[in-house]
Every structure is written in C-alpha cells, then in structure tokens.
Amino acid sequence: MNKGFTVDCIGYALFAAFVLLLMPWMVDFSGYELNSYARYLALGVVAAAVALSWGTAGILNLGQALTFGIGSYVMAMHLKLKASASQPGGMPDFMVWTNVESLPWFWEPFRSLPLTLAAGVLVPVIVAGLLGMFMFRGRITGVFVAIITLSLMLAVQLWIINEQGWTGGENGITSLAPLELFGWSVDTYSLPFYYLAAGCLLAVLALGLVLIRSKAGLVLRAIKDDAARVRFFGYDVARYETIVFSASAAMAGVAGMLYCLVLEFASPTYMGLSLSLAMVIWAAVGGRESIVAAALGGIGVNMAEGRLSDLFFDQWTLMLGVIFIAVVLFLPRGLYGLLDGAREMLSARTGAVRENAAGAGKVVPPTGVASEGKTD
Amino acid sequence: MKRRDLLKGMAIGGVAGASGLGGFPGIWVKGGTALAASGDIPVGVLFSQTGAVAVVESTLHDACMMAIEEINDSGGIQGRMLNPYVEDPASDPATFSDRANRLVRRDRVVSIFGSYTSASRQAVLPVVEGQNNLYWYPTLYEGRECSRNVMYGGAVPNQQQQEFVPWLKENFGGRFYLLGNDYVYPREENNVCRKILGDIGGEVVNEEYVPMGHDSFSSVISRIRREEPDVIFCTLVGDSDVAFQREYRSAGLDPERMPVASLTRSEVEVSAIGGDAAAGHFSSAPYFMGHDSPENERFVEAYLRRYGSDKVTHFVNEAAYFQVYQFKAALEALGDAEVTPAAIRDAAVGLRFQAPQGQVEIDGNLHTHLWPKIGQWQSDGQAKVLVESSERVAPEPYWAYEGQICTAEGLQQA
C-alpha cells in the first residue's frame, strides 16, 4: 500500500510534468496544435474514467461515451443559449426551425454558468447512480454490465437524434458562443485554455487517485478479485460499485464539457458506438490498472492518430488497428503492464544488491526510488 | 495521396523530425511559408474516404481532384499550381473539425473544398468562420443558412422544388405523401413542399419520418396503399432510399399511378437500387449524368477514363468539380492582388462558369444559380431529362420564410 502510494505519486508527478511542460513545448506553443492537444487531454480524462471503473472494480463500461456526451451537451446548451440571446425569445435557431413554441423547461437552468458546470458533473453522476443502483443491486456483472451500458447509450443517442426540436438532432448543437469564465472570454487556441484543460485533467486524476488509495478503493479492489467474499465480510458491494461507477461518470462529464469547448459544437456522434469503444481501447493501451496510465493511453493514441493521419494519408486507420491488436496480444496489461514489469525486475535486482550491500555493512544506494520513478 | 510526400515519413519522430528535414527545400516544410516560398496555391480537400458516407463522399473527392489535376496539367492558374492538401475526415464530425483546423491554421490553405452531410458542414463552420477562411460545399442542402464563409454549390429547396412540385401535380395529381428520414433536411424540404402545395391547391395526405438508416418499409407501404396518394414525395437518403424503392417494387405498386418523386436520388442511389426497380420514377436535380451538353460529355468521359467505366457522375460530384473551376475563375479575376480567402470570395461573386449542367453563376449570397431539371429513371440506371428549366434559377435559402432574405450583407430580417 505504501509503496503503491509512492509509485502513484512519482507517476503522477512525471505525468504532470509531461502534460504541463513537455507537451506545449513540443508544439512550440502554436495555437492550432495547442487546440488539438487540449482535445487529446479531454480524451485522456475520459480514458481515465474508463480505467477507474474497469481497472479498479472490474466494471467494464462500454457506454462511457454516454456520460461524456451528456457533459458535452450540457456545455453546448449553455453556450447555445448565450449565442441565441439576441433571437426572439432567446430561442436557439434549430428550435425555431422545428416549430418549437417556447424554450423547453429543461433548457432554462443552462442560462447560468455555475448551474451548467454543476450539471455537467451532476447529471452524469445521477444517470450513472440510478443505472448503477439498478444493475449492481441486481448483482449484474461482467459482460451483462457491458451490454446494458452500451444499449442505454445507444438508446439515448437515438432519442437525441429523434428529438431534434429539443436537441438539434443529427447535426447536434452548433454555432456556439465562446465560454466566458470570470470575464475571460475563452480562446480555445491559446495557452491559457490548454492549461485550463491540463488543470482539469490533473485535478480529476488526483481525485481519482485519492479514491483508489482510500479504504473504499481497497474494498473495490477486493470486489474485483472476489465479490462474493467481500459480500460475506458484510460490505455492501453494490454501494461501493455504484460509487465508483458514478465517480467515473463524473470524470467523463468533465471530459465531455472540455471536448465541447475545444470543438465548438456537440454532436450525437459523441455518444456513438465507435467513440465509446475507442475509449476502452485507449484505456487498454495505456493500462487499465492505473488511471494515470490510461489517461496517457488516451492522449498517446490520439496523438498517434493525429500524427499518422498526417503522414500516411491512406493507411493510418489500418496502422492504428495493427497497433491495437499488437497491444492486446503482447501487452494485455497495456503500457502500464510493461513498465510495471520492468519496475519489478529492477526492484528484484536492486533488492538483491541491497541484500549484498547490507551484508557488507554499507549504506543502501537510493536507486530504488529512481527506478520506480522511471517505470510509471 | 499527392500531398503527403513520403519524405515527411522521416518526421515521424515528432519534434526530433524537424531537424531531419533541415536539408530539404522550403516547399517540403509545412507551415505558413508555402505560399510565398513556392508560388503554389495551397487548397484543402476534405472529403471522407472511409466511414459511413464514404461511398458517396469519395466520389466528390474524385471529381474535385480531377478538376485540380486538370487545372495543373494545363498550366495552373496564371502559372501558379494548385497544391492540394488532402485529408480524410472518416465521416466523423469531430474529425472534420480537427482536420479543417489543421488545413486552415497550420497548412494555411486559402480555401477548403469539402464534405457531403449537413452535420459535417456544421462541424467545419466554426473553424472557417473563426479564421475567415472559405469553404466550398458542393452538396444540395436544406437552406436557412447564410454564412459569409461558405460557397454553396448545391441546390437549396426552391431550386429543386419550384418547378418540380407544380409539374408533378399537373401530371399525376395534387395528393402528396411526404416521406423522409428524420433530420433537418427532409423536414425543411417538406416545409417548402407544403407551402408550394398550399399555393397551387394541392394537399398533403401524410407526412412521415423514419429514423436514419431505417430499412424496413412494409408498414409504410401499407399506409401508402391505404391513402392512395398521387405522388410519393421522397426525401429518404442512402440505405433507406434503396430499401424503400426495393420494397415498393416487390409490393407491386405502379410507378405510372403513384410515382416516387425524389429530391435526393441520384445515379449513385439508382445503381444501388437497381435500374429495374428505379425505372419510371422521378428526381429533380440540376444535373444528371445523361444531360446533353458538350461540357458534360467531356466531364463524363474524363471521369470514367480516370476512375473506371463502371463509375457514375451525379449532381453532387458535378458541383464538386465545377466549384474548383469557379475558384480558378475567382483567382484569375483577382489578378496580382493578394490571395486571401476573403478576396477570393469577393472576386467570385457574379462569376459565370460553363459547368456540365449549364452556365452557373455565383450569387451575392454565395449560393449558386443553377439549372434545375426533372429526370425520369430508366432501366439502364440513367435518367432521361424530361424538363429543363428555361432559365437559371436563383438560390433563395430562405424562400419559404417571409421577411428573411440572405444577401451579400448576410441575413436580413424584415
């Protein structure tokens, strides 16, 4: 537990340095690239969300894009109302087109920024909380959780496409106003916006790590290994599962809000099948056992996608596919597994050195910490 | 394809790659200097070649690239070559936005030619409007848009319907059954159709929408049997259109008594439906592959030679083709003046070009004056043009909405 905590801290610090210092430097602080990288960070957040429920508690959520999409729509609704302020009745253009008479009641709260930000987290939490209570109290596990989450996501997506008078339908919610935060009109191509995204990512990861390293996290890991035994110990398994499921939804909601800001529109494709499955792949590539590694997976795969599509116009999708197959075949624990394996090998060796050194009565060299740092 | 010279493969190392490129001439290095350094004109080409709508959208890409290469082969524009930056946005709106950003902000293109669906156009809009760039959009669409950064090459509802609907009523009767997929395009077209029918004394017996991709129409067919409309006014797209037409045929309905009149069905859909099932039905469009003009003969011949004799040209890839020539004409009109997206837009207004469909003209509202035609599908998969409009029809994207008009100063409200 203690050692795990140290590894977490070092990994987190390295990751923070990567995101805060190395990434903006890599792109020379140019506006276009910063915008793209901010998008990758948002996708990193949602990959971490997948890993939080999958890696920690063994709940594979194939419908993670549902809560992600909800976050993006919440943000889009606020920005759309701002953009429509000059229209008659403050109605968004697509409502006027589809002959909606007045603003639907559930749009009203999104005039306020604080309520919007709260809703971007709380609506996903409520959705996941209700769904989790229903599923986990019914002791639904494994592949059935995957099926239910996936179906619910597709159902909501269909509803959004069909109710175009309320949701913008197939085209989504477009022509948005820029976000205003404490009088700062957010320019999504600027360094401050990049750091806003990075700040959200790091804050969310820190909270996730706190949850994982708390007592609840320990119970969750036990549930992953053997839920029945934990239940016999008297723990309310369903409650713990619902908590982690909702926490993961909250993370996805934050990611969705960021994603909408970067792209300046919300679309039903944000809760689409392919994006949702891609999120699971990112988490698998990074390593589902660690949310930091999963976030890195989300960022890395999307950077690779951007880079490969730039260099190999025709074959990039094929190349990405080959990479995914290779990871699943040869690195079932993802990059994290690779690094963790290397760390264990190193610490076994330094452990041997340590024993020899202790035998000779010398001071232990501090290589252990350094090698752990490199491996996460 | 053309643009991603494999030398750049060496840059895969990311940052480290930059030094590796040092030895190459400036033209290889990406960025804002391309225009000044080489005299080439950078343009973006943004059509999906993979994903859900690639079957149609890749033909727009083909037509666009053909025009670019024709122009370059004949000496470019006043001696300057078009340098196409090709991207594949994979039918995904988020990827459209990302790639458009890359083209506009990094590659500094002066225009983008791109996209098929309304959703993808909407995804690109914030990017081109934010940077005041120019987006050449070749597809027919629902109207009610008046951006100063989009050149609309396809028809808006009034151009497809104002002759078509009265003609249908005259020949078959005024009882229309409106059938479409459930999204903004069919709903807008049907708003316009209702208005026209109201003016000429027709009626709508039913207005029905099915979800995108819906492909089981037995209950729709039985409702049609019950209503016995004179015309099935159809704005189904893609797979739905194909499935509906096949079920119509297997249900034994008669195109002579109850024809399907489509605004969306082109040679592409008909080849998927099969000529026999589509035969006898009607489409309204500014262009059909079978249209008889010397320009079209040249276009079809070049297209089939290049991409295979089994391919078809249709009303969207014809626009993707002529828009590149409109762009060329605008640059020639600019002469020695600085080439910026805004300057290209202003120079393009009022320009005429002899397109395969006839001579088209760009309106002050950046939509295009077109030559609507009514075609009847034949069993060989081609349309026989029955009616050609006698004059160019002006684009009025707010035609059905009184007091709103799209002008060179943007949308005016009365």
mmCIF file with all atom_site columns, N, CA and C in Angstrom, chain A residues 186-236:
data_model
loop_
_atom_site.group_PDB
_atom_site.id
_atom_site.type_symbol
_atom_site.label_atom_id
_atom_site.label_alt_id
_atom_site.label_comp_id
_atom_site.label_asym_id
_atom_site.label_entity_id
_atom_site.label_seq_id
_atom_site.pdbx_PDB_ins_code
_atom_site.Cartn_x
_atom_site.Cartn_y
_atom_site.Cartn_z
_atom_site.occupancy
_atom_site.B_iso_or_equiv
_atom_site.pdbx_formal_charge
_atom_site.auth_seq_id
_atom_site.auth_comp_id
_atom_site.auth_asym_id
_atom_site.auth_atom_id
_atom_site.pdbx_PDB_model_num
ATOM 1   N N  . VAL A 1 186 ? -13.044 32.741  -23.309 1.00 0.00 ? 186 VAL A N  1
ATOM 2   C CA . VAL A 1 186 ? -12.073 31.672  -23.521 1.00 0.00 ? 186 VAL A CA 1
ATOM 3   C C  . VAL A 1 186 ? -11.744 31.500  -25.008 1.00 0.00 ? 186 VAL A C  1
ATOM 4   N N  . ASP A 1 187 ? -10.456 31.679  -25.328 1.00 0.00 ? 187 ASP A N  1
ATOM 5   C CA . ASP A 1 187 ? -9.983  31.411  -26.678 1.00 0.00 ? 187 ASP A CA 1
ATOM 6   C C  . ASP A 1 187 ? -9.368  30.017  -26.678 1.00 0.00 ? 187 ASP A C  1
ATOM 7   N N  . THR A 1 188 ? -10.015 29.097  -27.397 1.00 0.00 ? 188 THR A N  1
ATOM 8   C CA . THR A 1 188 ? -9.593  27.698  -27.280 1.00 0.00 ? 188 THR A CA 1
ATOM 9   C C  . THR A 1 188 ? -8.303  27.407  -28.031 1.00 0.00 ? 188 THR A C  1
ATOM 10  N N  . TYR A 1 189 ? -7.741  28.419  -28.670 1.00 0.00 ? 189 TYR A N  1
ATOM 11  C CA . TYR A 1 189 ? -6.469  28.207  -29.364 1.00 0.00 ? 189 TYR A CA 1
ATOM 12  C C  . TYR A 1 189 ? -5.308  28.833  -28.588 1.00 0.00 ? 189 TYR A C  1
ATOM 13  N N  . SER A 1 190 ? -5.516  29.066  -27.313 1.00 0.00 ? 190 SER A N  1
ATOM 14  C CA . SER A 1 190 ? -4.496  29.786  -26.562 1.00 0.00 ? 190 SER A CA 1
ATOM 15  C C  . SER A 1 190 ? -3.869  28.878  -25.501 1.00 0.00 ? 190 SER A C  1
ATOM 16  N N  . LEU A 1 191 ? -2.714  29.315  -25.015 1.00 0.00 ? 191 LEU A N  1
ATOM 17  C CA . LEU A 1 191 ? -2.037  28.577  -23.954 1.00 0.00 ? 191 LEU A CA 1
ATOM 18  C C  . LEU A 1 191 ? -2.884  28.522  -22.669 1.00 0.00 ? 191 LEU A C  1
ATOM 19  N N  . PRO A 1 192 ? -3.511  29.646  -22.270 1.00 0.00 ? 192 PRO A N  1
ATOM 20  C CA . PRO A 1 192 ? -4.350  29.545  -21.061 1.00 0.00 ? 192 PRO A CA 1
ATOM 21  C C  . PRO A 1 192 ? -5.426  28.456  -21.167 1.00 0.00 ? 192 PRO A C  1
ATOM 22  N N  . PHE A 1 193 ? -6.032  28.319  -22.344 1.00 0.00 ? 193 PHE A N  1
ATOM 23  C CA . PHE A 1 193 ? -7.049  27.273  -22.456 1.00 0.00 ? 193 PHE A CA 1
ATOM 24  C C  . PHE A 1 193 ? -6.427  25.887  -22.342 1.00 0.00 ? 193 PHE A C  1
ATOM 25  N N  . TYR A 1 194 ? -5.253  25.735  -22.948 1.00 0.00 ? 194 TYR A N  1
ATOM 26  C CA . TYR A 1 194 ? -4.565  24.450  -22.819 1.00 0.00 ? 194 TYR A CA 1
ATOM 27  C C  . TYR A 1 194 ? -4.349  24.131  -21.340 1.00 0.00 ? 194 TYR A C  1
ATOM 28  N N  . TYR A 1 195 ? -3.914  25.154  -20.593 1.00 0.00 ? 195 TYR A N  1
ATOM 29  C CA . TYR A 1 195 ? -3.658  24.900  -19.163 1.00 0.00 ? 195 TYR A CA 1
ATOM 30  C C  . TYR A 1 195 ? -4.945  24.694  -18.381 1.00 0.00 ? 195 TYR A C  1
ATOM 31  N N  . LEU A 1 196 ? -6.027  25.290  -18.849 1.00 0.00 ? 196 LEU A N  1
ATOM 32  C CA . LEU A 1 196 ? -7.325  25.001  -18.218 1.00 0.00 ? 196 LEU A CA 1
ATOM 33  C C  . LEU A 1 196 ? -7.645  23.510  -18.372 1.00 0.00 ? 196 LEU A C  1
ATOM 34  N N  . ALA A 1 197 ? -7.449  23.001  -19.603 1.00 0.00 ? 197 ALA A N  1
ATOM 35  C CA . ALA A 1 197 ? -7.716  21.584  -19.844 1.00 0.00 ? 197 ALA A CA 1
ATOM 36  C C  . ALA A 1 197 ? -6.760  20.718  -19.022 1.00 0.00 ? 197 ALA A C  1
ATOM 37  N N  . ALA A 1 198 ? -5.488  21.099  -19.014 1.00 0.00 ? 198 ALA A N  1
ATOM 38  C CA . ALA A 1 198 ? -4.496  20.326  -18.256 1.00 0.00 ? 198 ALA A CA 1
ATOM 39  C C  . ALA A 1 198 ? -4.828  20.346  -16.771 1.00 0.00 ? 198 ALA A C  1
ATOM 40  N N  . GLY A 1 199 ? -5.265  21.522  -16.283 1.00 0.00 ? 199 GLY A N  1
ATOM 41  C CA . GLY A 1 199 ? -5.632  21.637  -14.872 1.00 0.00 ? 199 GLY A CA 1
ATOM 42  C C  . GLY A 1 199 ? -6.795  20.715  -14.528 1.00 0.00 ? 199 GLY A C  1
ATOM 43  N N  . CYS A 1 200 ? -7.798  20.691  -15.395 1.00 0.00 ? 200 CYS A N  1
ATOM 44  C CA . CYS A 1 200 ? -8.940  19.799  -15.167 1.00 0.00 ? 200 CYS A CA 1
ATOM 45  C C  . CYS A 1 200 ? -8.468  18.350  -15.138 1.00 0.00 ? 200 CYS A C  1
ATOM 46  N N  . LEU A 1 201 ? -7.637  17.993  -16.107 1.00 0.00 ? 201 LEU A N  1
ATOM 47  C CA . LEU A 1 201 ? -7.143  16.616  -16.185 1.00 0.00 ? 201 LEU A CA 1
ATOM 48  C C  . LEU A 1 201 ? -6.414  16.241  -14.895 1.00 0.00 ? 201 LEU A C  1
ATOM 49  N N  . LEU A 1 202 ? -5.484  17.109  -14.464 1.00 0.00 ? 202 LEU A N  1
ATOM 50  C CA . LEU A 1 202 ? -4.677  16.760  -13.286 1.00 0.00 ? 202 LEU A CA 1
ATOM 51  C C  . LEU A 1 202 ? -5.530  16.727  -12.022 1.00 0.00 ? 202 LEU A C  1
ATOM 52  N N  . ALA A 1 203 ? -6.472  17.660  -11.927 1.00 0.00 ? 203 ALA A N  1
ATOM 53  C CA . ALA A 1 203 ? -7.326  17.683  -10.736 1.00 0.00 ? 203 ALA A CA 1
ATOM 54  C C  . ALA A 1 203 ? -8.178  16.416  -10.676 1.00 0.00 ? 203 ALA A C  1
ATOM 55  N N  . VAL A 1 204 ? -8.742  16.053  -11.816 1.00 0.00 ? 204 VAL A N  1
ATOM 56  C CA . VAL A 1 204 ? -9.605  14.881  -11.859 1.00 0.00 ? 204 VAL A CA 1
ATOM 57  C C  . VAL A 1 204 ? -8.809  13.615  -11.540 1.00 0.00 ? 204 VAL A C  1
ATOM 58  N N  . LEU A 1 205 ? -7.588  13.532  -12.087 1.00 0.00 ? 205 LEU A N  1
ATOM 59  C CA . LEU A 1 205 ? -6.755  12.363  -11.800 1.00 0.00 ? 205 LEU A CA 1
ATOM 60  C C  . LEU A 1 205 ? -6.390  12.298  -10.321 1.00 0.00 ? 205 LEU A C  1
ATOM 61  N N  . ALA A 1 206 ? -6.090  13.462  -9.737  1.00 0.00 ? 206 ALA A N  1
ATOM 62  C CA . ALA A 1 206 ? -5.726  13.475  -8.320  1.00 0.00 ? 206 ALA A CA 1
ATOM 63  C C  . ALA A 1 206 ? -6.889  12.961  -7.477  1.00 0.00 ? 206 ALA A C  1
ATOM 64  N N  . LEU A 1 207 ? -8.103  13.443  -7.782  1.00 0.00 ? 207 LEU A N  1
ATOM 65  C CA . LEU A 1 207 ? -9.264  12.974  -7.029  1.00 0.00 ? 207 LEU A CA 1
ATOM 66  C C  . LEU A 1 207 ? -9.466  11.468  -7.229  1.00 0.00 ? 207 LEU A C  1
ATOM 67  N N  . GLY A 1 208 ? -9.258  11.024  -8.463  1.00 0.00 ? 208 GLY A N  1
ATOM 68  C CA . GLY A 1 208 ? -9.390  9.600   -8.747  1.00 0.00 ? 208 GLY A CA 1
ATOM 69  C C  . GLY A 1 208 ? -8.401  8.780   -7.940  1.00 0.00 ? 208 GLY A C  1
ATOM 70  N N  . LEU A 1 209 ? -7.165  9.274   -7.866  1.00 0.00 ? 209 LEU A N  1
ATOM 71  C CA . LEU A 1 209 ? -6.146  8.541   -7.102  1.00 0.00 ? 209 LEU A CA 1
ATOM 72  C C  . LEU A 1 209 ? -6.494  8.499   -5.621  1.00 0.00 ? 209 LEU A C  1
ATOM 73  N N  . VAL A 1 210 ? -7.040  9.619   -5.118  1.00 0.00 ? 210 VAL A N  1
ATOM 74  C CA . VAL A 1 210 ? -7.455  9.636   -3.712  1.00 0.00 ? 210 VAL A CA 1
ATOM 75  C C  . VAL A 1 210 ? -8.497  8.543   -3.468  1.00 0.00 ? 210 VAL A C  1
ATOM 76  N N  . LEU A 1 211 ? -9.454  8.437   -4.406  1.00 0.00 ? 211 LEU A N  1
ATOM 77  C CA . LEU A 1 211 ? -10.493 7.417   -4.257  1.00 0.00 ? 211 LEU A CA 1
ATOM 78  C C  . LEU A 1 211 ? -9.871  6.015   -4.276  1.00 0.00 ? 211 LEU A C  1
ATOM 79  N N  . ILE A 1 212 ? -8.950  5.806   -5.228  1.00 0.00 ? 212 ILE A N  1
ATOM 80  C CA . ILE A 1 212 ? -8.364  4.478   -5.363  1.00 0.00 ? 212 ILE A CA 1
ATOM 81  C C  . ILE A 1 212 ? -7.552  4.088   -4.121  1.00 0.00 ? 212 ILE A C  1
ATOM 82  N N  . ARG A 1 213 ? -6.831  5.085   -3.550  1.00 0.00 ? 213 ARG A N  1
ATOM 83  C CA . ARG A 1 213 ? -5.982  4.794   -2.390  1.00 0.00 ? 213 ARG A CA 1
ATOM 84  C C  . ARG A 1 213 ? -6.745  4.875   -1.072  1.00 0.00 ? 213 ARG A C  1
ATOM 85  N N  . SER A 1 214 ? -8.031  5.205   -1.125  1.00 0.00 ? 214 SER A N  1
ATOM 86  C CA . SER A 1 214 ? -8.794  5.272   0.127   1.00 0.00 ? 214 SER A CA 1
ATOM 87  C C  . SER A 1 214 ? -9.224  3.854   0.526   1.00 0.00 ? 214 SER A C  1
ATOM 88  N N  . LYS A 1 215 ? -9.897  3.775   1.657   1.00 0.00 ? 215 LYS A N  1
ATOM 89  C CA . LYS A 1 215 ? -10.381 2.472   2.092   1.00 0.00 ? 215 LYS A CA 1
ATOM 90  C C  . LYS A 1 215 ? -11.379 1.913   1.079   1.00 0.00 ? 215 LYS A C  1
ATOM 91  N N  . ALA A 1 216 ? -12.208 2.818   0.517   1.00 0.00 ? 216 ALA A N  1
ATOM 92  C CA . ALA A 1 216 ? -13.173 2.383   -0.492  1.00 0.00 ? 216 ALA A CA 1
ATOM 93  C C  . ALA A 1 216 ? -12.452 1.747   -1.670  1.00 0.00 ? 216 ALA A C  1
ATOM 94  N N  . GLY A 1 217 ? -11.311 2.327   -2.038  1.00 0.00 ? 217 GLY A N  1
ATOM 95  C CA . GLY A 1 217 ? -10.545 1.786   -3.144  1.00 0.00 ? 217 GLY A CA 1
ATOM 96  C C  . GLY A 1 217 ? -10.078 0.371   -2.858  1.00 0.00 ? 217 GLY A C  1
ATOM 97  N N  . LEU A 1 218 ? -9.665  0.161   -1.612  1.00 0.00 ? 218 LEU A N  1
ATOM 98  C CA . LEU A 1 218 ? -9.205  -1.184  -1.204  1.00 0.00 ? 218 LEU A CA 1
ATOM 99  C C  . LEU A 1 218 ? -10.351 -2.189  -1.313  1.00 0.00 ? 218 LEU A C  1
ATOM 100 N N  . VAL A 1 219 ? -11.541 -1.767  -0.830  1.00 0.00 ? 219 VAL A N  1
ATOM 101 C CA . VAL A 1 219 ? -12.701 -2.651  -0.915  1.00 0.00 ? 219 VAL A CA 1
ATOM 102 C C  . VAL A 1 219 ? -13.016 -2.958  -2.376  1.00 0.00 ? 219 VAL A C  1
ATOM 103 N N  . LEU A 1 220 ? -12.902 -1.909  -3.226  1.00 0.00 ? 220 LEU A N  1
ATOM 104 C CA . LEU A 1 220 ? -13.208 -2.095  -4.643  1.00 0.00 ? 220 LEU A CA 1
ATOM 105 C C  . LEU A 1 220 ? -12.268 -3.110  -5.282  1.00 0.00 ? 220 LEU A C  1
ATOM 106 N N  . ARG A 1 221 ? -10.980 -3.015  -4.932  1.00 0.00 ? 221 ARG A N  1
ATOM 107 C CA . ARG A 1 221 ? -10.029 -3.983  -5.495  1.00 0.00 ? 221 ARG A CA 1
ATOM 108 C C  . ARG A 1 221 ? -10.368 -5.397  -5.027  1.00 0.00 ? 221 ARG A C  1
ATOM 109 N N  . ALA A 1 222 ? -10.801 -5.473  -3.797  1.00 0.00 ? 222 ALA A N  1
ATOM 110 C CA . ALA A 1 222 ? -11.213 -6.783  -3.289  1.00 0.00 ? 222 ALA A CA 1
ATOM 111 C C  . ALA A 1 222 ? -12.432 -7.298  -4.044  1.00 0.00 ? 222 ALA A C  1
ATOM 112 N N  . ILE A 1 223 ? -13.361 -6.381  -4.333  1.00 0.00 ? 223 ILE A N  1
ATOM 113 C CA . ILE A 1 223 ? -14.560 -6.772  -5.097  1.00 0.00 ? 223 ILE A CA 1
ATOM 114 C C  . ILE A 1 223 ? -14.157 -7.306  -6.460  1.00 0.00 ? 223 ILE A C  1
ATOM 115 N N  . LYS A 1 224 ? -13.173 -6.635  -7.072  1.00 0.00 ? 224 LYS A N  1
ATOM 116 C CA . LYS A 1 224 ? -12.732 -7.067  -8.392  1.00 0.00 ? 224 LYS A CA 1
ATOM 117 C C  . LYS A 1 224 ? -12.229 -8.512  -8.330  1.00 0.00 ? 224 LYS A C  1
ATOM 118 N N  . ASP A 1 225 ? -11.497 -8.826  -7.252  1.00 0.00 ? 225 ASP A N  1
ATOM 119 C CA . ASP A 1 225 ? -10.935 -10.173 -7.149  1.00 0.00 ? 225 ASP A CA 1
ATOM 120 C C  . ASP A 1 225 ? -11.990 -11.206 -6.779  1.00 0.00 ? 225 ASP A C  1
ATOM 121 N N  . ASP A 1 226 ? -12.844 -10.871 -5.815  1.00 0.00 ? 226 ASP A N  1
ATOM 122 C CA . ASP A 1 226 ? -13.830 -11.861 -5.382  1.00 0.00 ? 226 ASP A CA 1
ATOM 123 C C  . ASP A 1 226 ? -14.989 -11.156 -4.675  1.00 0.00 ? 226 ASP A C  1
ATOM 124 N N  . ALA A 1 227 ? -16.011 -10.816 -5.475  1.00 0.00 ? 227 ALA A N  1
ATOM 125 C CA . ALA A 1 227 ? -17.119 -10.021 -4.933  1.00 0.00 ? 227 ALA A CA 1
ATOM 126 C C  . ALA A 1 227 ? -17.875 -10.780 -3.844  1.00 0.00 ? 227 ALA A C  1
ATOM 127 N N  . ALA A 1 228 ? -18.045 -12.096 -4.029  1.00 0.00 ? 228 ALA A N  1
ATOM 128 C CA . ALA A 1 228 ? -18.818 -12.880 -3.066  1.00 0.00 ? 228 ALA A CA 1
ATOM 129 C C  . ALA A 1 228 ? -18.158 -12.842 -1.685  1.00 0.00 ? 228 ALA A C  1
ATOM 130 N N  . ARG A 1 229 ? -16.836 -12.974 -1.673  1.00 0.00 ? 229 ARG A N  1
ATOM 131 C CA . ARG A 1 229 ? -16.150 -12.993 -0.379  1.00 0.00 ? 229 ARG A CA 1
ATOM 132 C C  . ARG A 1 229 ? -16.304 -11.652 0.336   1.00 0.00 ? 229 ARG A C  1
ATOM 133 N N  . VAL A 1 230 ? -16.183 -10.545 -0.454  1.00 0.00 ? 230 VAL A N  1
ATOM 134 C CA . VAL A 1 230 ? -16.347 -9.224  0.155   1.00 0.00 ? 230 VAL A CA 1
ATOM 135 C C  . VAL A 1 230 ? -17.747 -9.088  0.733   1.00 0.00 ? 230 VAL A C  1
ATOM 136 N N  . ARG A 1 231 ? -18.729 -9.634  0.026   1.00 0.00 ? 231 ARG A N  1
ATOM 137 C CA . ARG A 1 231 ? -20.109 -9.563  0.488   1.00 0.00 ? 231 ARG A CA 1
ATOM 138 C C  . ARG A 1 231 ? -20.266 -10.324 1.805   1.00 0.00 ? 231 ARG A C  1
ATOM 139 N N  . PHE A 1 232 ? -19.606 -11.475 1.919   1.00 0.00 ? 232 PHE A N  1
ATOM 140 C CA . PHE A 1 232 ? -19.681 -12.264 3.162   1.00 0.00 ? 232 PHE A CA 1
ATOM 141 C C  . PHE A 1 232 ? -19.071 -11.521 4.335   1.00 0.00 ? 232 PHE A C  1
ATOM 142 N N  . PHE A 1 233 ? -18.070 -10.664 4.025   1.00 0.00 ? 233 PHE A N  1
ATOM 143 C CA . PHE A 1 233 ? -17.472 -9.865  5.100   1.00 0.00 ? 233 PHE A CA 1
ATOM 144 C C  . PHE A 1 233 ? -18.412 -8.789  5.598   1.00 0.00 ? 233 PHE A C  1
ATOM 145 N N  . GLY A 1 234 ? -19.549 -8.635  4.894   1.00 0.00 ? 234 GLY A N  1
ATOM 146 C CA . GLY A 1 234 ? -20.537 -7.671  5.366   1.00 0.00 ? 234 GLY A CA 1
ATOM 147 C C  . GLY A 1 234 ? -20.482 -6.334  4.655   1.00 0.00 ? 234 GLY A C  1
ATOM 148 N N  . TYR A 1 235 ? -19.649 -6.214  3.642   1.00 0.00 ? 235 TYR A N  1
ATOM 149 C CA . TYR A 1 235 ? -19.633 -4.954  2.896   1.00 0.00 ? 235 TYR A CA 1
ATOM 150 C C  . TYR A 1 235 ? -20.809 -4.919  1.932   1.00 0.00 ? 235 TYR A C  1
ATOM 151 N N  . ASP A 1 236 ? -21.321 -3.703  1.723   1.00 0.00 ? 236 ASP A N  1
ATOM 152 C CA . ASP A 1 236 ? -22.394 -3.516  0.755   1.00 0.00 ? 236 ASP A CA 1
ATOM 153 C C  . ASP A 1 236 ? -21.756 -3.343  -0.631  1.00 0.00 ? 236 ASP A C  1
#
